Amino acid sequence: MSRLELRHVRKAFGGLEVLADISLRVGAGEFVSILGPSGAGKSTLFQLLTGAQHGGGEMFFDGAPLDDHGGHFAFMPQRDALMPWRRILDNVTLGLEVQGVRRKAARARVAPLFAEFGLAGFERHFPAQLSGGMRQRAALLRTVVQERDMLLLDEPFGALDALTRTAMQRWLEQMWRHHRWTALLITHDVREAVFLSDRIYVLSARPAHIVREIKVPLPRPRSLGGDTARQASVEAEILDIILNPEPNPQPPKGYDHD
Ligand SMILES: Nc1ncnc2c1ncn2[C@@H]1O[C@H](COP(=O)(O)OP(=O)(O)OP(=O)(O)O)[C@@H](O)[C@H]1O
Ligand SMILES: [Mg+2]
């Protein structure tokens, strides 16, 4: 049974058809990526999962219809979304506090993780006093400490410079191997998707449908340079799918805008 399963999920904003037909699944402990062009509807898909938007189709969690959206997912939005007036420690505890954990208990729970996330000594700093990569790590730490069933990461490294991004990708991969989170990552970076994922769904441009599902057949740990022949060929295969998309299929019958 899949942890998360979407069947024919669709979404329109007024007359703008954004998601045409999305069916996908994520198994427990699996790292899955959604790779798609800008404006395809990827963040919209996460909004449907977190309950911030409503659309058509069916969503299941551990085999049951998904209703308690907030309860299952720890969500890292596309922008790091740290609150500038809260110290890093208090930003990291925010998700737990929203869950009803008292601030003192939340602080005790997150404090030992600052070292693991490369943030030791910066607990009392404000976000503006940290580098971009540190802020992203703090946002990720805030996400994972919530101990939800599944991580939703929306282009977590999109705003970083190339060097910091590479370091963060390596670091996330190590953390994932250690913790085996069930994770769904949105990215438009082919190399990042191949480096991190067990499986990849390639999305079309808007209105989005799944163009291809690709199982990444590479052992871990992987290199980030695509410097093994197999890894380079997986990357090339995906690039080819993106650059030479098949024509859009017709939307399913009975399609309605909602
Ligand atoms: N609340 C909204 N109301 C109206 N239109 C919206 C809303 N949210 C998103 N859209 C539209 O839906 C489309 C998809 O947006 P979305 O943010 O999901 O794209 P994306 O794939 O995440 O893009 P990017 O890679 O640039 O982050 C865009 O055309 C956007 O203008
Ligand atoms: Mg987006």
Short mmCIF file of C-alpha atoms and ligand atoms in Angstrom, two decimals:
data_model
loop_
_atom_site.label_atom_id
_atom_site.label_comp_id
_atom_site.label_asym_id
_atom_site.label_seq_id
_atom_site.Cartn_x
_atom_site.Cartn_y
_atom_site.Cartn_z
CA MET A 1 0.00 0.00 0.00
CA SER A 2 1.23 3.47 -0.79
CA ARG A 3 1.67 6.07 1.91
CA LEU A 4 0.30 8.76 -0.44
CA GLU A 5 -1.70 8.16 -3.58
CA LEU A 6 -3.25 10.73 -5.91
CA ARG A 7 -5.76 9.66 -8.54
CA HIS A 8 -6.67 12.02 -11.38
CA VAL A 9 -6.16 15.13 -9.30
CA ARG A 10 -7.04 18.32 -11.16
CA LYS A 11 -7.33 21.98 -10.41
CA ALA A 12 -8.36 25.17 -12.18
CA PHE A 13 -8.33 28.75 -10.94
CA GLY A 14 -11.40 30.26 -12.57
CA GLY A 15 -10.85 29.63 -16.27
CA LEU A 16 -7.15 28.84 -15.84
CA GLU A 17 -6.60 25.10 -16.01
CA VAL A 18 -3.50 24.38 -13.91
CA LEU A 19 -3.48 20.66 -13.10
CA ALA A 20 -5.10 18.55 -15.82
CA ASP A 21 -4.64 15.04 -14.50
CA ILE A 22 -2.15 14.02 -11.81
CA SER A 23 -1.94 10.44 -10.57
CA LEU A 24 1.04 9.46 -8.46
CA ARG A 25 2.05 7.49 -5.40
CA VAL A 26 4.75 7.64 -2.73
CA GLY A 27 5.66 4.57 -0.67
CA ALA A 28 6.66 4.68 3.01
CA GLY A 29 10.31 5.66 3.32
CA GLU A 30 10.52 6.52 -0.34
CA PHE A 31 12.07 9.71 -1.77
CA VAL A 32 10.05 10.84 -4.78
CA SER A 33 10.54 13.97 -6.86
CA ILE A 34 8.25 15.93 -9.12
CA LEU A 35 10.21 17.56 -11.89
CA GLY A 36 8.49 20.16 -13.98
CA PRO A 37 8.79 23.54 -15.66
CA SER A 38 8.06 26.84 -13.94
CA GLY A 39 4.37 27.64 -13.74
CA ALA A 40 3.35 24.01 -14.37
CA GLY A 41 1.31 23.82 -11.18
CA LYS A 42 3.74 22.11 -8.80
CA SER A 43 3.19 24.42 -5.83
CA THR A 44 -0.54 24.24 -6.50
CA LEU A 45 -0.33 20.47 -6.12
CA PHE A 46 1.23 20.91 -2.66
CA GLN A 47 -1.51 23.38 -1.75
CA LEU A 48 -4.04 20.68 -2.57
CA LEU A 49 -2.15 18.24 -0.34
CA THR A 50 -1.91 20.63 2.60
CA GLY A 51 -5.54 21.63 2.24
CA ALA A 52 -4.79 25.25 1.32
CA GLN A 53 -6.66 24.72 -1.97
CA HIS A 54 -9.32 22.30 -3.11
CA GLY A 55 -9.62 20.56 -6.45
CA GLY A 56 -10.98 17.50 -8.21
CA GLY A 57 -9.86 13.88 -8.14
CA GLU A 58 -8.98 11.63 -5.20
CA MET A 59 -6.20 11.66 -2.60
CA PHE A 60 -5.43 8.76 -0.26
CA PHE A 61 -3.12 8.48 2.74
CA ASP A 62 -2.23 4.97 3.94
CA GLY A 63 -5.18 3.72 1.90
CA ALA A 64 -7.81 6.01 3.43
CA PRO A 65 -9.21 9.15 1.82
CA LEU A 66 -7.03 12.12 2.78
CA ASP A 67 -9.03 14.41 5.01
CA ASP A 68 -6.73 15.56 7.84
CA HIS A 69 -4.38 17.41 5.51
CA GLY A 70 -2.42 19.24 8.17
CA GLY A 71 -1.91 16.16 10.32
CA HIS A 72 0.12 14.13 7.86
CA PHE A 73 2.49 16.59 6.25
CA ALA A 74 5.45 18.64 7.34
CA PHE A 75 5.64 21.24 4.63
CA MET A 76 8.59 23.38 3.61
CA PRO A 77 7.27 26.11 1.32
CA GLN A 78 9.10 27.44 -1.71
CA ARG A 79 10.40 30.49 0.15
CA ASP A 80 12.16 29.76 3.42
CA ALA A 81 9.46 31.69 5.29
CA LEU A 82 11.39 32.21 8.50
CA MET A 83 9.88 34.95 10.60
CA PRO A 84 12.44 37.77 10.71
CA TRP A 85 11.50 38.89 14.22
CA ARG A 86 11.87 35.46 15.80
CA ARG A 87 15.23 34.06 16.79
CA ILE A 88 16.33 30.93 14.88
CA LEU A 89 15.54 28.72 17.87
CA ASP A 90 12.01 30.13 18.05
CA ASN A 91 11.56 29.84 14.29
CA VAL A 92 12.53 26.18 14.46
CA THR A 93 10.07 25.47 17.29
CA LEU A 94 7.22 27.21 15.47
CA GLY A 95 5.85 24.10 13.79
CA LEU A 96 5.83 22.23 17.09
CA GLU A 97 4.14 25.14 18.86
CA VAL A 98 1.44 25.14 16.19
CA GLN A 99 1.00 21.43 16.99
CA GLY A 100 0.36 22.38 20.63
CA VAL A 101 3.79 21.57 22.11
CA ARG A 102 4.72 24.13 24.80
CA ARG A 103 7.61 26.39 23.88
CA LYS A 104 9.93 25.09 26.61
CA ALA A 105 9.36 21.47 25.62
CA ALA A 106 9.70 22.37 21.94
CA ARG A 107 13.03 24.10 22.61
CA ALA A 108 14.32 21.08 24.51
CA ARG A 109 13.36 18.83 21.63
CA VAL A 110 15.03 20.86 18.87
CA ALA A 111 18.16 22.06 20.68
CA PRO A 112 20.23 18.88 20.19
CA LEU A 113 19.56 18.98 16.44
CA PHE A 114 21.20 22.34 15.83
CA ALA A 115 24.62 20.73 15.63
CA GLU A 116 23.44 18.08 13.18
CA PHE A 117 22.01 20.81 10.96
CA GLY A 118 25.17 22.92 11.09
CA LEU A 119 23.49 25.63 13.13
CA ALA A 120 25.16 25.20 16.54
CA GLY A 121 25.87 28.57 18.12
CA PHE A 122 23.25 30.38 16.03
CA GLU A 123 20.20 29.55 18.14
CA ARG A 124 19.88 33.13 19.40
CA HIS A 125 20.54 34.80 16.04
CA PHE A 126 17.85 36.33 13.87
CA PRO A 127 17.32 35.07 10.28
CA ALA A 128 18.95 38.17 8.76
CA GLN A 129 22.18 37.27 10.59
CA LEU A 130 22.44 33.89 8.85
CA SER A 131 23.63 32.94 5.37
CA GLY A 132 21.10 31.78 2.77
CA GLY A 133 22.15 28.16 3.21
CA MET A 134 21.85 28.38 6.99
CA ARG A 135 18.36 29.85 6.67
CA GLN A 136 17.38 26.97 4.39
CA ARG A 137 18.75 24.48 6.91
CA ALA A 138 16.80 26.19 9.68
CA ALA A 139 13.62 26.02 7.58
CA LEU A 140 14.29 22.36 6.88
CA LEU A 141 14.98 21.69 10.55
CA ARG A 142 11.69 23.36 11.46
CA THR A 143 10.00 21.06 8.93
CA VAL A 144 11.52 17.74 10.00
CA VAL A 145 11.16 18.23 13.78
CA GLN A 146 7.39 18.15 13.38
CA GLU A 147 7.64 14.35 13.04
CA ARG A 148 4.75 14.14 10.64
CA ASP A 149 4.22 11.13 8.39
CA MET A 150 5.67 12.75 5.33
CA LEU A 151 7.85 15.66 4.15
CA LEU A 152 6.71 17.98 1.36
CA LEU A 153 9.62 20.07 0.07
CA ASP A 154 8.85 22.74 -2.52
CA GLU A 155 12.09 23.68 -4.30
CA PRO A 156 13.92 23.95 -0.99
CA PHE A 157 17.22 24.94 -2.62
CA GLY A 158 15.93 26.97 -5.57
CA ALA A 159 16.98 30.32 -4.16
CA LEU A 160 20.56 29.33 -3.27
CA ASP A 161 23.80 29.97 -5.10
CA ALA A 162 25.24 26.94 -6.89
CA LEU A 163 27.90 26.09 -4.30
CA THR A 164 25.56 26.31 -1.34
CA ARG A 165 22.94 24.35 -3.24
CA THR A 166 25.39 21.53 -3.92
CA ALA A 167 26.34 21.38 -0.24
CA MET A 168 22.68 21.32 0.79
CA GLN A 169 21.79 18.59 -1.69
CA ARG A 170 24.58 16.38 -0.36
CA TRP A 171 23.54 17.12 3.16
CA LEU A 172 19.83 16.36 2.54
CA GLU A 173 20.77 13.06 0.90
CA GLN A 174 22.84 12.06 3.92
CA MET A 175 20.05 13.06 6.30
CA TRP A 176 17.52 11.12 4.26
CA ARG A 177 19.66 7.97 4.29
CA HIS A 178 19.98 8.32 8.05
CA HIS A 179 16.31 9.03 8.82
CA ARG A 180 14.53 7.41 5.83
CA TRP A 181 11.82 10.05 5.73
CA THR A 182 8.95 9.60 3.32
CA ALA A 183 9.54 12.60 1.10
CA LEU A 184 8.04 14.32 -1.90
CA LEU A 185 10.31 16.95 -3.42
CA ILE A 186 9.41 19.52 -6.04
CA THR A 187 12.29 20.65 -8.20
CA HIS A 188 13.13 21.84 -11.70
CA ASP A 189 16.72 20.62 -11.36
CA VAL A 190 17.25 17.30 -13.18
CA ARG A 191 20.55 16.62 -11.46
CA GLU A 192 19.05 17.25 -8.03
CA ALA A 193 16.12 14.93 -8.78
CA VAL A 194 18.39 12.10 -9.98
CA PHE A 195 20.79 12.55 -7.08
CA LEU A 196 18.09 12.40 -4.40
CA SER A 197 15.20 10.31 -5.68
CA ASP A 198 14.06 6.72 -5.76
CA ARG A 199 11.51 7.71 -8.37
CA ILE A 200 10.81 10.83 -10.42
CA TYR A 201 7.59 12.05 -11.99
CA VAL A 202 8.16 14.35 -14.94
CA LEU A 203 5.41 16.93 -15.30
CA SER A 204 4.31 18.66 -18.50
CA ALA A 205 3.90 22.41 -18.78
CA ARG A 206 0.58 23.80 -17.57
CA PRO A 207 -2.04 22.35 -17.64
CA ALA A 208 0.08 19.71 -15.97
CA HIS A 209 -0.13 15.99 -16.47
CA ILE A 210 2.45 13.31 -15.71
CA VAL A 211 4.58 12.81 -18.77
CA ARG A 212 6.65 9.95 -17.38
CA GLU A 213 7.46 8.06 -14.21
CA ILE A 214 11.11 7.14 -13.89
CA LYS A 215 12.61 4.74 -11.39
CA VAL A 216 16.17 5.82 -10.63
CA PRO A 217 18.17 2.58 -10.82
CA LEU A 218 21.31 3.89 -9.12
CA PRO A 219 22.83 2.63 -5.86
CA ARG A 220 23.36 5.07 -2.98
CA PRO A 221 25.26 7.06 -2.03
CA ARG A 222 25.41 8.72 -5.43
CA SER A 223 27.67 11.38 -6.77
CA LEU A 224 26.30 14.79 -7.48
CA GLY A 225 28.34 15.35 -10.60
CA GLY A 226 26.56 12.85 -12.80
CA ASP A 227 30.04 11.47 -13.27
CA THR A 228 29.16 7.84 -13.47
CA ALA A 229 28.04 6.75 -16.93
CA ARG A 230 24.76 5.33 -15.64
CA GLN A 231 23.85 8.45 -13.73
CA ALA A 232 24.68 10.65 -16.72
CA SER A 233 22.49 8.48 -18.94
CA VAL A 234 19.52 8.74 -16.52
CA GLU A 235 19.96 12.53 -16.49
CA ALA A 236 20.16 12.60 -20.29
CA GLU A 237 17.04 10.44 -20.61
CA ILE A 238 15.07 12.83 -18.39
CA LEU A 239 16.35 15.93 -20.18
CA ASP A 240 15.27 14.38 -23.46
CA ILE A 241 11.76 13.79 -22.08
CA ILE A 242 11.57 17.41 -20.93
CA LEU A 243 12.94 18.89 -24.14
CA ASN A 244 10.89 16.67 -26.47
CA PRO A 245 7.52 16.38 -24.76
CA GLU A 246 4.77 14.26 -26.26
CA PRO A 247 1.57 16.07 -27.23
CA ASN A 248 -0.92 16.57 -24.40
CA PRO A 249 -3.47 13.79 -24.04
CA GLN A 250 -7.13 14.78 -23.89
CA PRO A 251 -8.32 15.43 -20.33
CA PRO A 252 -10.51 12.68 -18.89
CA LYS A 253 -14.19 12.78 -19.81
CA GLY A 254 -16.41 14.62 -17.36
CA TYR A 255 -13.65 17.10 -16.60
CA ASP A 256 -15.05 20.02 -14.68
CA HIS A 257 -13.41 23.20 -13.54
CA ASP A 258 -13.46 23.64 -9.79
N1 LIG B 1 -4.21 31.25 -5.86
C1 LIG B 1 -4.11 31.33 -7.18
N2 LIG B 1 -5.04 31.99 -7.91
C2 LIG B 1 -4.95 32.04 -9.26
N3 LIG B 1 -3.97 31.48 -9.97
C3 LIG B 1 -3.02 30.82 -9.30
C4 LIG B 1 -3.03 30.70 -7.89
N4 LIG B 1 -1.95 29.97 -7.50
C5 LIG B 1 -1.29 29.67 -8.64
N5 LIG B 1 -1.93 30.17 -9.72
C6 LIG B 1 -1.52 29.99 -11.12
O1 LIG B 1 -1.34 28.61 -11.35
C7 LIG B 1 -0.22 28.38 -12.21
C8 LIG B 1 0.71 27.41 -11.54
O2 LIG B 1 1.32 28.04 -10.40
P1 LIG B 1 2.26 27.22 -9.42
O3 LIG B 1 2.74 28.16 -8.39
O4 LIG B 1 1.57 26.01 -8.97
O5 LIG B 1 3.45 26.83 -10.42
P2 LIG B 1 4.83 26.07 -10.11
O6 LIG B 1 4.88 24.87 -10.97
O7 LIG B 1 4.99 25.87 -8.66
O8 LIG B 1 5.89 27.15 -10.66
P3 LIG B 1 7.38 27.49 -10.13
O9 LIG B 1 8.27 26.37 -10.60
O10 LIG B 1 7.71 28.77 -10.82
O11 LIG B 1 7.33 27.61 -8.65
C9 LIG B 1 0.36 29.75 -12.53
O12 LIG B 1 -0.12 30.14 -13.79
C10 LIG B 1 -0.20 30.64 -11.43
O13 LIG B 1 -0.38 31.94 -11.90
MG MG B 2 6.28 26.62 -7.26
#
